[in-house]
CSV table of C-alpha atoms and ligand atoms in Angstrom, one decimal:
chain,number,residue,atom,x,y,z
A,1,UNK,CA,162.6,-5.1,-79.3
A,2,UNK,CA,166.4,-5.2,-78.0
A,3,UNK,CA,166.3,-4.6,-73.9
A,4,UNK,CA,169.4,-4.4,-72.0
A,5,UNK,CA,169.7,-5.3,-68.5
A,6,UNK,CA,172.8,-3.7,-67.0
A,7,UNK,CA,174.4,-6.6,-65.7
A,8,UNK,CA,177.3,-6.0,-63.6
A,9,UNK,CA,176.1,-6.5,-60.7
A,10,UNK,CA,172.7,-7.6,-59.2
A,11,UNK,CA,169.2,-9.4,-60.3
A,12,UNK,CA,168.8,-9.9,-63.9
A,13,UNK,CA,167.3,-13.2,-64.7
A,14,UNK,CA,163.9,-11.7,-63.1
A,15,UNK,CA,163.9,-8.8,-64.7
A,16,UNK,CA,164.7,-11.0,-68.3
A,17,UNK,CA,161.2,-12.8,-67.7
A,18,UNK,CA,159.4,-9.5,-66.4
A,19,UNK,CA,160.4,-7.8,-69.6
A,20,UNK,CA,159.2,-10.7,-71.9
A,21,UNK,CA,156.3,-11.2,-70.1
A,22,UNK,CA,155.5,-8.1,-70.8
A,23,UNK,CA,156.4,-8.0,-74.4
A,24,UNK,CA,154.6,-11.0,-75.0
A,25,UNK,CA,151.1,-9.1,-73.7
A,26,UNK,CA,151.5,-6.8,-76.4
A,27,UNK,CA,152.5,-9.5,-79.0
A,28,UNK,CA,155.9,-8.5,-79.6
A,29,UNK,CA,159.1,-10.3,-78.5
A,30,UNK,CA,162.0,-9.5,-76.5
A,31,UNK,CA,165.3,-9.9,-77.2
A,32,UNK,CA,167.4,-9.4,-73.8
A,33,UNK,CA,170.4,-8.6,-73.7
A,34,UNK,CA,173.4,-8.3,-70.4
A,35,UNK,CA,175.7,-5.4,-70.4
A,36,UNK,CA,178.4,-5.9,-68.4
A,37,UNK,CA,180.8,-4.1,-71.4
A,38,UNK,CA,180.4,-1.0,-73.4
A,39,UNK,CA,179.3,-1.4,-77.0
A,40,UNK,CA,176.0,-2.9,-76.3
A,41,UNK,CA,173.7,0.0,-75.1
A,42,UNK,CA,173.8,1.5,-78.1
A,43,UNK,CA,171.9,-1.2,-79.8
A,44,UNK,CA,168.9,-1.5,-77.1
A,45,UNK,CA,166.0,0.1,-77.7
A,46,UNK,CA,164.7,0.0,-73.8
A,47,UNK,CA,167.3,-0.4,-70.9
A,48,UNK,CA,167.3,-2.2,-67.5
A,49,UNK,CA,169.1,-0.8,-64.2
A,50,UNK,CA,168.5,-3.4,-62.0
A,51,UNK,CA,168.8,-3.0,-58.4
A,52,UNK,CA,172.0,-4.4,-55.9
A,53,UNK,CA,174.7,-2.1,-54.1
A,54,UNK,CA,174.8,1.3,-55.9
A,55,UNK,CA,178.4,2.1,-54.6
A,56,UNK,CA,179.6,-0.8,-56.6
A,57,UNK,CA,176.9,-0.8,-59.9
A,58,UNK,CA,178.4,2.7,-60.3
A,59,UNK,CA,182.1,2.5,-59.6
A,60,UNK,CA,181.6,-0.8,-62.7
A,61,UNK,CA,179.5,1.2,-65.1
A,62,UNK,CA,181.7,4.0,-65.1
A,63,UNK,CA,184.9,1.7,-65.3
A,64,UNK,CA,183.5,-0.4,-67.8
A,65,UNK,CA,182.4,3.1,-70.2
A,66,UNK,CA,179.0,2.1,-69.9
A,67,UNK,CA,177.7,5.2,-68.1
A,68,UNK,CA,178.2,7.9,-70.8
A,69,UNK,CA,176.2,5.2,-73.2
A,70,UNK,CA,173.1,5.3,-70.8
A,71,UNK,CA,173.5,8.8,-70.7
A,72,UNK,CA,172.7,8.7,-74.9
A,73,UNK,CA,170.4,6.5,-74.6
A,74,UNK,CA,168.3,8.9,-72.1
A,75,UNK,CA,169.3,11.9,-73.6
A,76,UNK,CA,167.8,10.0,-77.4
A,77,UNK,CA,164.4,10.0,-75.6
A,78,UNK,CA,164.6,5.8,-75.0
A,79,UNK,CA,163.3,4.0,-72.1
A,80,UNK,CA,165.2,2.9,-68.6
A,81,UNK,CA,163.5,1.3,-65.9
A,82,UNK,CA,165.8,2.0,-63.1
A,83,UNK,CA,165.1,0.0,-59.7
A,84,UNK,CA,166.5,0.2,-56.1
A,85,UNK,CA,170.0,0.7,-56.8
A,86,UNK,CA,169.4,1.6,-60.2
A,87,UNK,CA,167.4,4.4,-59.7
A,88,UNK,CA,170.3,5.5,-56.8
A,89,UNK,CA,172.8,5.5,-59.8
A,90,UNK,CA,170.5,7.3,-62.1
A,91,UNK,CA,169.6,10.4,-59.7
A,92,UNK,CA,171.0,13.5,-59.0
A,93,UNK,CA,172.0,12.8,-55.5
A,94,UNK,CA,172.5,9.9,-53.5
A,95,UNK,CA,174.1,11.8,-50.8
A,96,UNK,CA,177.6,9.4,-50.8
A,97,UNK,CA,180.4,10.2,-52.4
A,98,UNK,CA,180.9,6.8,-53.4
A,99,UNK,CA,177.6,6.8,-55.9
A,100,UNK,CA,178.8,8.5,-58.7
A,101,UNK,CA,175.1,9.6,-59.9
A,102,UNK,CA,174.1,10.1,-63.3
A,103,UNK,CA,171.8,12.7,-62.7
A,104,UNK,CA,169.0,11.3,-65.2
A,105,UNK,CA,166.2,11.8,-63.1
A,106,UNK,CA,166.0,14.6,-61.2
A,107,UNK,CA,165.4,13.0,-57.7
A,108,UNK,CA,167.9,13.4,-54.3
A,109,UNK,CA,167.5,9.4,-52.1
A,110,UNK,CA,168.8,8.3,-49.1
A,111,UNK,CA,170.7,5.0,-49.3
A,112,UNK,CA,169.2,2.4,-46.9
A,113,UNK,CA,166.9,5.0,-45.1
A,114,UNK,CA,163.9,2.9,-44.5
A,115,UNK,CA,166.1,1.3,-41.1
A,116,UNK,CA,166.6,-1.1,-39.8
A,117,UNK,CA,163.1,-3.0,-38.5
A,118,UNK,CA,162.0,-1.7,-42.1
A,119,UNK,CA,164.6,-3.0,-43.9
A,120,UNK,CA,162.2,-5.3,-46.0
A,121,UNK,CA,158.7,-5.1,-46.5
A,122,UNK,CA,155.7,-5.5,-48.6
A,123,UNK,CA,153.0,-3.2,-49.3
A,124,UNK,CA,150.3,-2.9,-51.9
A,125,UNK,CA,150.5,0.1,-53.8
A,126,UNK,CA,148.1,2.3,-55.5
A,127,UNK,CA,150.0,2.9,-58.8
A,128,UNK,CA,148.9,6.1,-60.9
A,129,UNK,CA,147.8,4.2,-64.5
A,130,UNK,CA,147.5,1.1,-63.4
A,131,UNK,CA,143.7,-0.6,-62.0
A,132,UNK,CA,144.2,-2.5,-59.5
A,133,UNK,CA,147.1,-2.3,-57.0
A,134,UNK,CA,151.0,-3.8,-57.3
A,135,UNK,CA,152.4,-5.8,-54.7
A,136,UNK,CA,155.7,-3.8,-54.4
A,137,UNK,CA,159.0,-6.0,-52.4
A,138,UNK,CA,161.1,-3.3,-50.6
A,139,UNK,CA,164.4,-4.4,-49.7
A,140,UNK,CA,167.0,-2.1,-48.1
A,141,UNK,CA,165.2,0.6,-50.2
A,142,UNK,CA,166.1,4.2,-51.1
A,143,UNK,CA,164.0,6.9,-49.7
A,144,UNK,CA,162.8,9.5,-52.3
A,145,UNK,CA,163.2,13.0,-50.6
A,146,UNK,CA,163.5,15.5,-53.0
A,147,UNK,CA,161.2,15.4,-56.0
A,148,UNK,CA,162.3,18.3,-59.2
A,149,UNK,CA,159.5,19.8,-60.9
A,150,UNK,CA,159.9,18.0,-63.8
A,151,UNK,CA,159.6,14.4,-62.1
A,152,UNK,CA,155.7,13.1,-61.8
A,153,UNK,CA,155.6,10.8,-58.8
A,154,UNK,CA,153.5,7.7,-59.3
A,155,UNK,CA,153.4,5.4,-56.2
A,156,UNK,CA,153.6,6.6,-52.6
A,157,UNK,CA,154.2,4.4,-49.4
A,158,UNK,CA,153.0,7.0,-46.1
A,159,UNK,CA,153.5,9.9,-48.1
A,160,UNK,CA,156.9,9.5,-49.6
A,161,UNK,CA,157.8,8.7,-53.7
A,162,UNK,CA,158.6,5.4,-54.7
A,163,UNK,CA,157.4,5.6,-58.1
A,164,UNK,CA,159.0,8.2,-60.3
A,165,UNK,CA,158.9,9.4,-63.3
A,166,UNK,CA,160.6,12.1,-65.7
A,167,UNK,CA,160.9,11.6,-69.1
A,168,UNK,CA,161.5,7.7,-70.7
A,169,UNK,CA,162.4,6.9,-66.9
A,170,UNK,CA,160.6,5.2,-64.6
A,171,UNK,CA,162.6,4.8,-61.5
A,172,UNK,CA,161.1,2.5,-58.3
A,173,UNK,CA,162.5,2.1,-54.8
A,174,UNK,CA,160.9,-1.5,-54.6
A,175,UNK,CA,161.8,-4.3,-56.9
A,176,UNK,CA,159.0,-4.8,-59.4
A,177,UNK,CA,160.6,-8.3,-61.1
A,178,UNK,CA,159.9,-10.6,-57.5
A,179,UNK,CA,156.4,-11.0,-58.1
A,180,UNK,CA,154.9,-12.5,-61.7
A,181,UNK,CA,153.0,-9.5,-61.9
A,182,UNK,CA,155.2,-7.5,-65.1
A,183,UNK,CA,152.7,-4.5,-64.8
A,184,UNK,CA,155.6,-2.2,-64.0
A,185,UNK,CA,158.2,-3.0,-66.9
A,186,UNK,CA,155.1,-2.8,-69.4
A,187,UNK,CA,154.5,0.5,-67.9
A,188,UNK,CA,158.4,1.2,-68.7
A,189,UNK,CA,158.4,0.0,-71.6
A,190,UNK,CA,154.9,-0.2,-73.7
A,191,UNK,CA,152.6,2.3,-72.0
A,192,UNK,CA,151.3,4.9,-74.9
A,193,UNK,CA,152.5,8.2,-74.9
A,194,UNK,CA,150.2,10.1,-73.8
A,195,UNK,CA,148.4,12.3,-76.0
A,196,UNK,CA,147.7,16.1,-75.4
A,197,UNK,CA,143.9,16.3,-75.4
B,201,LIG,N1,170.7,-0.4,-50.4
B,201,LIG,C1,171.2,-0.7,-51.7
B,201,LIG,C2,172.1,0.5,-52.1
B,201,LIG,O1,172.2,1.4,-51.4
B,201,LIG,C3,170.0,-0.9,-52.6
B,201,LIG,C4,169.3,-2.1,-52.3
B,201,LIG,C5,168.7,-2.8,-53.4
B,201,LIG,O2,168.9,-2.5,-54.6
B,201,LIG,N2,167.8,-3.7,-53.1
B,201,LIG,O3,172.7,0.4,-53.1
């Protein structure tokens, strides 16, 4: 498997290791890749929007040509885990005009809307298809606040989204790659379809 972690900005070495970590539960092996040009999404079969300041991720991935490609890449049906900022740059509204959103998954944030004394935290979450709970890092997180009816909301923190998901993306407010727990990427990545009973 080919997995590209949008590298312009942000954390990528964590998500590398989350992503092979999780490859290697399921006996496969991950080649990772960083984008920081255009030309390389097209060859990854699973991509990576890591998380970082939106307002610049965005202004670089459209600059770069890189945002139309993840656009394809959705639109083909293949897998983005989008965190923190990511998932900012992949929504429909971000509510700044300096996020040029891609509109990918069908969710309106705030920017840094958890405040100030709430800045960072740490919280177990109940995760829908997953056992036991995920320790989830929140730092300077987006608020979820409008959920579109095709978007199945998987985690909740005090009765707000922070686990999204519409189609092949998974989106997170919290950053899933600070713990050695990869539970989140294999859910990205390797969960089975689900089958229609
Ligand atoms: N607050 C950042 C933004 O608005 C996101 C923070 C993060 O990715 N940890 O882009």
């Amino acid at each position: 498997m080919k997995a590209g972690v949008i590298a312009v900005q942000g954390d990528v070495s964590e998500h590398a290791d989350a992503i092979r970590r999780a490859a290697a539960a399921h006996d496969e092996e991950a080649e990772v890749v960083e984008i920081r040009d255009s030309g390389i999404v097209p060859e990854c079969d699973v991509l990576l929007m890591p998380g970082g300041e939106s307002t610049t991720i965005s202004r670089l991935i459209h600059r770069e040509g890189i945002a139309p490609e993840i656009r394809d890449h959705v639109e083909a049906g293949k897998p983005v885990l989008a965190t923190c900022a990511g998932l900012i740059v992949l929504s429909t509204d971000a509510k700044d005009d300096r996020v040029d959103t891609l509109g990918l998954i069908d969710v309106t944030v705030d920017r840094n809307a958890f405040g100030r004394q709430k800045e960072s935290f740490e919280a177990p979450l109940d995760v829908e298809g997953l056992d036991e709970p995920f320790h989830a890092v929140f730092i300077r997180a987006p608020l979820i606040d409008e959920v579109g009816d095709d978007v199945d909301v998987l985690a909740t923190v005090e009765d707000r989204p922070v686990l999204v998901e519409q189609g092949p993306v998974l989106g997170s407010s919290f950053h899933p790659e600070l713990t050695d727990d990869s539970r989140i990427h294999d859910l990205a990545f390797f969960a089975e379809p689900e089958v229609e009973a």
